[in-house]
Amino acid sequence: MIRKLKLVLFTLAISGLGIPVVAFPLLRSSVGDAGIEAQNLHDLPYNLTGKKIAIGQVEIGRPGMFGIDKKIDSNQPITPMRVFFRDAFAEHNKHVDPHAQNVASVMISSNKQYPGVAPDARLYSTAVGSLRRSGQAEECLASQHLAMQNSGDLRAINFSFGESLNQDPRPNPLLDGNALLTQCIDWSARVHNVFYVIAGNQGRGGISIPTDTYNGVTVAFSKLYNDRYSKIDFANIGDPSLGNPSQIIGYETNTNNRRSIGLVAPGHQVPLINLDGTVGYSSGTSFAAPHATATVALLQEYGDRQLAQVKADPLKSELSPPWTIHARQQEVMKAVLLNSADKIQDLGNGFNLGMSRTLYDQQHHSWLTSEAYSDARIPLDIQMGAGHLNASRAYEQFSAGQWTPENPVPAIGWNYDQIENAGSYQDYILQEPLQQGSMLSVTLAWNRLVELQDQNQNEAYDIGETFEDRGLNNLDVFLMPADSTDVRDSIGSSISDVDSVEHLFYRIPHAGRYKIRVYYRQQVNEAEQPYAIAWWTTPVKN
């Protein structure tokens, strides 16, 4: 969607500081066709705007709200559902922050020219306060408080801030997933069934905690390139290609070669709504992450609509695919967003799964030249993750519905299921033969098991309590001929030992019938392992 250029005054918001700068040309919308392609979902025939879906926002400050804050008028295009300070109601005119306002605008702006991704979603926002007066315990408390809003039915929470390892109280802290806040998020994701979206690191030292989350997703940001958001602008600091870690001040990356970045979204000179209602521009992963958070609201609105139809007419539950409460699982949202991400632009024949853009890393390499494409042990690219967020493709992936392995499955779909014990597997046999030369995309997501050490037995986190990391069971995914029984016959696989995601993007060498196998390789905690899987293929053309 081409928009006319005009000059506007914009404000750069970093960590709550408003720094006025010079006029800048109006760029293409990050919500529209140049960005994540969410704007067309707002209109017929979809009418998806996030209505009645609750999402959350945790930051140092909070957006303004009419009736609570004196300088916020009633026509403000940013209208949160509730605002808090940590786990209490917000005080009048306190902790209002331009950065939080900008982030909220990406999600719920009702501005006609610059709509948010999900303008009708219910946004619950909490401020944790100055990092000098709060820490990971208070941030955990605030996150838990948000997760329990909307009668305990909140679908996604956005983190556009974080902690440096320099502030972590552990001796010799590492990005190993065991900072208190990271453990808290992974616990909450599972217990409260909330999808956590985390802004990736920025600059040397960055905002690294909780980018080492297992159960959420960390987002890097893209900039306009050839009139689309299609190139990594300032990727996660944890990139070994930058050189020897000892030579880089503040170098912070996940341990065990585990990938941090899961998705990429627009973050360079994104149009934002300021506290006074004016339009500005700013850059950073702070503004990339909320694109993904609000996309969850669009998908969940669609899912709830399908569930409502089943409830109104129980006979619909006999149809294929049946919509069940599994559509609300945070693992499903993770698998759907990652599997539908853009990597390589389709040429119009569907061989590249209808993808809208080719995404390039900082060195101008595509996903097809990445380690993740060539090495089965590496599921995600270190800069690009699974690719660029595309809300329209995520809708197509999700709306294809849930299909269980009891019967052959269609070319596109997803499932939420469980494997009983190590050494067992589930096979998803594709109904139709796959087209030679076409790509297959499969994403498997499951949770690390983190448990609360609940000293007072109130089933909630309280400051002073801790968490226990019980580890990550190991699942793998294989692409096999449909009639094969042995994984040694597989032609493609994703077999990471350290990640909570497996992602296979593979070109089909020969037309034929195939199946996808989810294999439970190793038990580390509980025997039974729930998982979500999403797949996208191209059948042979008649």
Coordinates of C-alpha atoms in Angstrom, one line a residue, residues 95-469:
H95 CA 4.2 6.6 35.7
V96 CA 2.7 7.9 32.4
D97 CA 5.4 7.2 29.9
P98 CA 5.9 8.3 26.2
H99 CA 7.6 5.0 25.3
A100 CA 4.8 2.9 26.8
Q101 CA 2.3 5.1 24.9
N102 CA 4.2 4.5 21.6
V103 CA 4.3 0.7 22.2
A104 CA 0.6 0.6 23.0
S105 CA -0.2 2.5 19.8
V106 CA 1.3 -0.2 17.7
M107 CA -1.2 -2.6 19.3
I108 CA -4.4 -0.7 19.7
S109 CA -4.3 2.7 18.0
S110 CA -7.7 3.7 16.6
N111 CA -6.2 6.5 14.5
K112 CA -7.7 6.0 11.0
Q113 CA -4.5 6.8 9.1
Y114 CA -2.3 4.8 11.5
P115 CA -4.3 2.0 13.0
G116 CA -2.8 -0.4 15.4
V117 CA -2.5 -4.1 14.6
A118 CA -5.6 -4.9 16.8
P119 CA -7.4 -1.6 17.4
D120 CA -10.3 -3.2 19.3
A121 CA -8.3 -5.4 21.6
R122 CA -8.5 -4.9 25.4
L123 CA -5.1 -3.7 26.5
Y124 CA -4.1 -4.2 30.2
S125 CA -0.9 -2.3 30.9
T126 CA 1.2 -2.2 34.1
A127 CA 4.2 -0.1 35.0
V128 CA 7.0 -1.6 37.1
G129 CA 8.6 1.7 37.9
S130 CA 12.2 2.9 37.8
L131 CA 14.7 0.0 37.6
R132 CA 16.6 1.7 40.5
R133 CA 13.6 1.0 42.7
S134 CA 12.4 -2.3 41.3
G135 CA 13.9 -5.5 40.1
Q136 CA 13.0 -8.9 38.6
A137 CA 10.9 -9.8 41.5
E138 CA 8.6 -6.8 41.0
E139 CA 8.6 -7.4 37.3
C140 CA 7.5 -11.0 37.9
L141 CA 4.7 -9.8 40.2
A142 CA 3.5 -7.3 37.6
S143 CA 3.5 -10.0 34.8
Q144 CA 1.6 -12.4 37.0
H145 CA -1.0 -9.6 37.8
L146 CA -1.5 -9.0 34.1
A147 CA -1.8 -12.7 33.3
M148 CA -4.8 -12.9 35.7
Q149 CA -6.7 -10.0 34.2
N150 CA -9.9 -10.3 32.1
S151 CA -11.1 -13.0 34.5
G152 CA -7.9 -14.9 33.9
D153 CA -8.4 -14.9 30.1
L154 CA -5.5 -12.8 28.8
R155 CA -3.9 -14.2 25.6
A156 CA -0.5 -12.5 25.1
I157 CA 1.8 -10.1 27.0
N158 CA 4.3 -7.7 25.5
F159 CA 7.7 -6.9 27.0
S160 CA 9.3 -3.9 25.4
F161 CA 11.9 -3.6 28.1
G162 CA 14.3 -5.8 30.0
E163 CA 17.2 -6.2 32.4
S164 CA 20.9 -6.2 31.7
L165 CA 23.0 -9.1 32.9
N166 CA 24.9 -6.4 34.9
Q167 CA 21.9 -6.0 37.1
D168 CA 21.2 -9.7 37.7
P169 CA 22.0 -10.6 41.3
R170 CA 23.3 -14.1 40.5
P171 CA 27.0 -14.7 40.7
N172 CA 28.5 -14.8 37.2
P173 CA 25.1 -14.6 35.5
L174 CA 24.6 -16.0 32.1
L175 CA 21.7 -16.0 29.6
D176 CA 20.9 -19.6 30.5
G177 CA 17.1 -19.1 31.1
N178 CA 17.5 -19.1 34.9
A179 CA 17.3 -15.4 35.8
L180 CA 14.3 -15.0 38.1
L181 CA 12.3 -13.0 35.5
T182 CA 13.0 -15.5 32.7
Q183 CA 11.9 -18.4 34.9
C184 CA 8.8 -16.4 35.9
I185 CA 7.8 -15.8 32.3
D186 CA 8.3 -19.5 31.4
W187 CA 6.3 -20.5 34.5
S188 CA 3.5 -18.0 33.7
A189 CA 3.3 -19.0 30.0
R190 CA 2.5 -22.5 31.0
V191 CA 0.4 -22.0 34.1
H192 CA -1.6 -19.0 32.9
N193 CA -1.6 -20.0 29.2
V194 CA -0.2 -16.7 28.1
F195 CA 2.0 -16.1 25.0
Y196 CA 4.9 -13.8 26.0
V197 CA 6.5 -11.7 23.3
I198 CA 9.9 -10.2 24.2
A199 CA 11.7 -7.3 22.5
G200 CA 15.2 -8.4 21.5
N201 CA 18.4 -6.9 22.6
Q202 CA 19.5 -3.4 21.4
G203 CA 23.0 -2.2 21.5
R204 CA 26.0 -3.6 23.4
G205 CA 24.8 -5.0 26.7
G206 CA 21.2 -4.4 25.7
I207 CA 18.1 -5.6 27.5
S208 CA 19.1 -9.2 27.5
I209 CA 16.8 -10.6 30.3
P210 CA 14.3 -12.1 29.5
T211 CA 15.3 -12.6 25.9
D212 CA 16.5 -16.1 26.9
T213 CA 12.9 -17.2 27.4
Y214 CA 12.1 -20.8 26.3
N215 CA 8.3 -20.6 26.3
G216 CA 7.9 -17.1 24.8
V217 CA 9.3 -15.6 21.6
T218 CA 11.9 -13.0 21.2
V219 CA 11.5 -10.5 18.3
A220 CA 14.2 -8.7 16.3
F221 CA 13.4 -5.8 14.0
S222 CA 13.4 -5.0 10.3
K223 CA 13.7 -1.9 8.2
L224 CA 12.3 -0.9 4.8
Y225 CA 14.3 -2.3 1.9
N226 CA 12.9 -2.2 -1.7
D227 CA 9.7 -0.7 -0.3
R228 CA 9.0 -3.5 2.2
Y229 CA 10.2 -4.3 5.7
S230 CA 12.5 -7.0 4.6
K231 CA 16.0 -6.5 6.0
I232 CA 17.3 -6.9 9.6
D233 CA 18.1 -3.5 10.9
F234 CA 19.9 -4.0 14.2
A235 CA 19.7 -7.6 15.2
N236 CA 20.1 -9.3 18.5
I237 CA 23.4 -8.5 20.1
G238 CA 24.1 -12.2 20.7
D239 CA 25.5 -12.9 17.2
P240 CA 28.8 -14.9 17.2
S241 CA 29.5 -13.7 13.7
L242 CA 30.3 -10.3 15.2
G243 CA 33.6 -11.7 16.4
N244 CA 35.2 -13.0 19.5
P245 CA 32.9 -12.4 22.5
S246 CA 35.8 -11.3 24.7
Q247 CA 36.5 -8.4 22.2
I248 CA 32.9 -7.0 22.4
I249 CA 31.9 -5.0 25.4
G250 CA 28.7 -6.2 26.9
Y251 CA 28.5 -9.2 24.6
E252 CA 25.5 -11.2 25.8
T253 CA 24.1 -14.3 24.1
N254 CA 22.3 -17.5 25.1
T255 CA 24.3 -20.4 26.4
N256 CA 24.7 -23.7 24.7
N257 CA 24.3 -22.1 21.2
R258 CA 20.6 -21.8 21.8
R259 CA 18.9 -19.3 19.6
S260 CA 17.3 -16.2 21.0
I261 CA 15.5 -14.7 18.0
G262 CA 12.2 -16.3 17.0
L263 CA 10.6 -13.7 14.8
V264 CA 11.3 -10.5 13.0
A265 CA 8.8 -7.6 12.8
P266 CA 9.0 -3.9 11.6
G267 CA 10.9 -1.7 13.9
H268 CA 12.7 1.0 11.9
Q269 CA 11.0 4.4 11.8
V270 CA 7.6 2.9 12.7
P271 CA 4.7 5.4 12.9
L272 CA 3.6 5.9 16.5
I273 CA 1.0 7.9 18.4
N274 CA 2.4 10.2 21.1
L275 CA 0.8 11.2 24.4
D276 CA -0.6 14.4 22.9
G277 CA -2.2 12.4 20.0
T278 CA 0.4 13.5 17.4
V279 CA 2.1 11.0 15.1
G280 CA 5.8 10.4 15.5
Y281 CA 8.4 7.9 14.4
S282 CA 10.9 5.8 16.3
S283 CA 13.0 2.7 15.9
G284 CA 13.9 -0.4 17.9
T285 CA 12.8 -3.9 18.9
S286 CA 10.5 -2.1 21.4
F287 CA 8.2 -1.4 18.5
A288 CA 8.7 -4.7 16.7
A289 CA 7.5 -6.9 19.5
P290 CA 4.0 -5.4 19.8
H291 CA 3.3 -6.2 16.2
A292 CA 3.5 -9.9 17.2
T293 CA 1.6 -9.5 20.4
A294 CA -1.3 -7.8 18.7
T295 CA -1.3 -10.3 15.9
V296 CA -2.2 -12.9 18.5
A297 CA -5.3 -10.9 19.3
L298 CA -6.4 -11.0 15.7
L299 CA -5.9 -14.8 15.5
Q300 CA -7.6 -15.4 18.9
E301 CA -10.6 -13.3 17.8
Y302 CA -11.0 -15.6 14.8
G303 CA -10.5 -18.7 17.0
D304 CA -13.1 -17.5 19.5
R305 CA -15.5 -16.8 16.7
Q306 CA -15.2 -20.4 15.5
L307 CA -15.6 -21.7 19.1
A308 CA -18.8 -19.6 19.5
Q309 CA -20.2 -21.2 16.3
V310 CA -19.6 -24.7 17.7
K311 CA -21.2 -23.7 21.0
A312 CA -24.3 -22.3 19.2
D313 CA -24.6 -25.4 17.0
P314 CA -23.0 -28.5 18.5
L315 CA -23.4 -30.3 15.1
K316 CA -20.5 -28.1 13.9
S317 CA -18.2 -30.1 16.2
E318 CA -18.8 -33.0 13.9
L319 CA -17.4 -31.1 10.9
S320 CA -13.7 -31.1 9.9
P321 CA -11.8 -29.5 11.2
P322 CA -13.5 -29.2 14.6
W323 CA -12.6 -26.1 16.6
T324 CA -11.7 -26.8 20.2
I325 CA -10.3 -24.9 23.2
H326 CA -6.9 -26.0 22.0
A327 CA -7.0 -23.0 19.7
R328 CA -6.2 -20.9 22.7
Q329 CA -3.0 -22.6 23.7
Q330 CA 0.1 -20.4 23.8
E331 CA 2.2 -23.2 22.2
V332 CA -0.2 -23.1 19.2
M333 CA 0.2 -19.4 18.8
K334 CA 4.0 -19.8 18.8
A335 CA 4.0 -22.6 16.2
V336 CA 1.5 -20.7 14.0
L337 CA 3.4 -17.4 14.0
L338 CA 6.8 -19.0 13.4
N339 CA 5.6 -21.4 10.7
S340 CA 3.8 -18.8 8.7
A341 CA 6.7 -16.3 8.8
D342 CA 8.1 -15.0 5.5
K343 CA 11.5 -16.2 4.4
I344 CA 11.8 -16.4 0.6
Q345 CA 9.4 -14.5 -1.8
D346 CA 7.1 -16.7 -3.8
L347 CA 7.3 -16.4 -7.6
G348 CA 3.6 -17.0 -8.0
N349 CA 3.6 -20.7 -8.4
G350 CA 3.1 -21.5 -4.7
F351 CA 6.4 -23.4 -4.5
N352 CA 7.6 -21.0 -1.7
L353 CA 4.3 -21.3 0.1
G354 CA 3.0 -17.9 -1.1
M355 CA 5.5 -15.9 1.0
S356 CA 5.4 -12.2 0.4
R357 CA 9.0 -11.2 0.8
T358 CA 12.6 -12.4 0.9
L359 CA 14.1 -11.4 4.3
Y360 CA 17.8 -10.5 4.4
D361 CA 20.1 -10.4 7.4
Q362 CA 22.6 -7.6 8.1
Q363 CA 25.1 -9.2 5.7
H364 CA 22.4 -9.4 3.0
H365 CA 22.1 -13.2 3.2
S366 CA 18.8 -14.9 3.0
W367 CA 17.4 -17.8 5.1
L368 CA 18.6 -20.3 2.3
T369 CA 22.2 -19.5 3.1
S370 CA 21.8 -19.7 6.9
E371 CA 23.1 -22.4 9.2
A372 CA 19.4 -23.0 10.2
Y373 CA 18.6 -24.1 6.6
S374 CA 21.6 -26.5 6.2
D375 CA 22.1 -27.8 9.8
A376 CA 19.4 -30.0 11.3
R377 CA 20.7 -29.2 14.8
I378 CA 19.9 -25.5 14.4
P379 CA 16.2 -24.7 14.0
L380 CA 16.3 -20.9 13.9
D381 CA 18.6 -18.3 12.3
I382 CA 20.5 -16.3 14.8
Q383 CA 19.4 -13.0 13.2
M384 CA 16.2 -13.8 11.5
G385 CA 14.7 -16.5 13.7
A386 CA 12.0 -18.3 11.6
G387 CA 11.5 -15.3 9.4
H388 CA 9.4 -12.1 9.2
L389 CA 6.0 -11.8 10.9
N390 CA 3.1 -11.9 8.4
A391 CA -0.3 -11.6 10.0
S392 CA -2.2 -12.6 6.8
R393 CA -0.2 -15.8 6.4
A394 CA -0.6 -16.5 10.2
Y395 CA -4.4 -16.2 9.7
E396 CA -4.2 -18.6 6.7
Q397 CA -2.1 -21.0 8.8
F398 CA -4.4 -20.8 11.8
S399 CA -7.7 -20.8 10.0
A400 CA -6.7 -24.1 8.3
G401 CA -7.7 -25.6 11.6
Q402 CA -6.6 -28.4 14.0
W403 CA -6.0 -31.9 12.5
T404 CA -5.1 -34.9 14.6
P405 CA -2.8 -37.7 13.4
E406 CA -5.5 -40.4 13.6
N407 CA -6.3 -39.7 9.9
P408 CA -4.4 -38.2 7.0
V409 CA -4.0 -34.4 7.3
P410 CA -4.4 -31.6 4.6
A411 CA -1.6 -29.6 3.1
I412 CA -1.9 -26.8 5.8
G413 CA -2.9 -27.2 9.4
W414 CA -1.9 -27.4 13.0
N415 CA -2.4 -29.6 16.1
Y416 CA -2.1 -29.5 19.9
D417 CA -1.4 -32.9 21.3
Q418 CA 0.8 -34.9 23.6
I419 CA 3.3 -37.8 23.5
E420 CA 3.1 -40.2 26.4
N421 CA 6.7 -41.2 26.9
A422 CA 10.2 -41.1 25.5
G423 CA 10.8 -43.3 22.5
S424 CA 7.2 -42.8 21.2
Y425 CA 6.1 -40.7 18.3
Q426 CA 3.1 -39.2 16.4
D427 CA 2.9 -39.4 12.6
Y428 CA 1.1 -36.8 10.5
I429 CA 0.5 -38.4 7.1
L430 CA -0.2 -35.8 4.4
Q431 CA -3.3 -36.6 2.3
E432 CA -1.9 -35.5 -1.0
P433 CA 1.5 -36.0 -2.7
L434 CA 3.8 -33.0 -2.5
Q435 CA 5.1 -31.0 -5.4
Q436 CA 8.7 -31.6 -6.4
G437 CA 10.7 -28.4 -5.9
S438 CA 8.2 -26.9 -3.5
M439 CA 9.1 -25.9 0.1
L440 CA 7.8 -27.6 3.2
S441 CA 7.6 -25.7 6.5
V442 CA 7.0 -27.4 9.9
T443 CA 7.3 -25.9 13.4
L444 CA 7.1 -27.8 16.6
A445 CA 6.9 -25.9 20.0
W446 CA 6.7 -27.1 23.5
N447 CA 7.4 -25.8 27.0
R448 CA 10.3 -25.9 29.4
L449 CA 9.0 -27.0 32.8
V450 CA 9.5 -24.3 35.4
E451 CA 7.7 -24.7 38.7
L452 CA 7.1 -22.2 41.5
Q453 CA 8.5 -22.9 44.9
D454 CA 5.3 -21.8 46.6
Q455 CA 6.3 -21.2 50.2
N456 CA 2.9 -20.1 51.4
Q457 CA 0.9 -22.5 49.2
N458 CA -1.3 -19.7 47.7
E459 CA -0.7 -20.9 44.1
A460 CA 0.8 -17.5 43.2
Y461 CA 4.2 -15.9 43.1
D462 CA 5.1 -13.6 46.0
I463 CA 8.2 -11.5 46.3
G464 CA 10.9 -13.6 48.0
E465 CA 9.8 -16.9 46.4
T466 CA 11.8 -18.6 43.7
F467 CA 11.3 -21.0 40.8
E468 CA 12.8 -24.4 39.9
D469 CA 14.0 -25.2 36.4

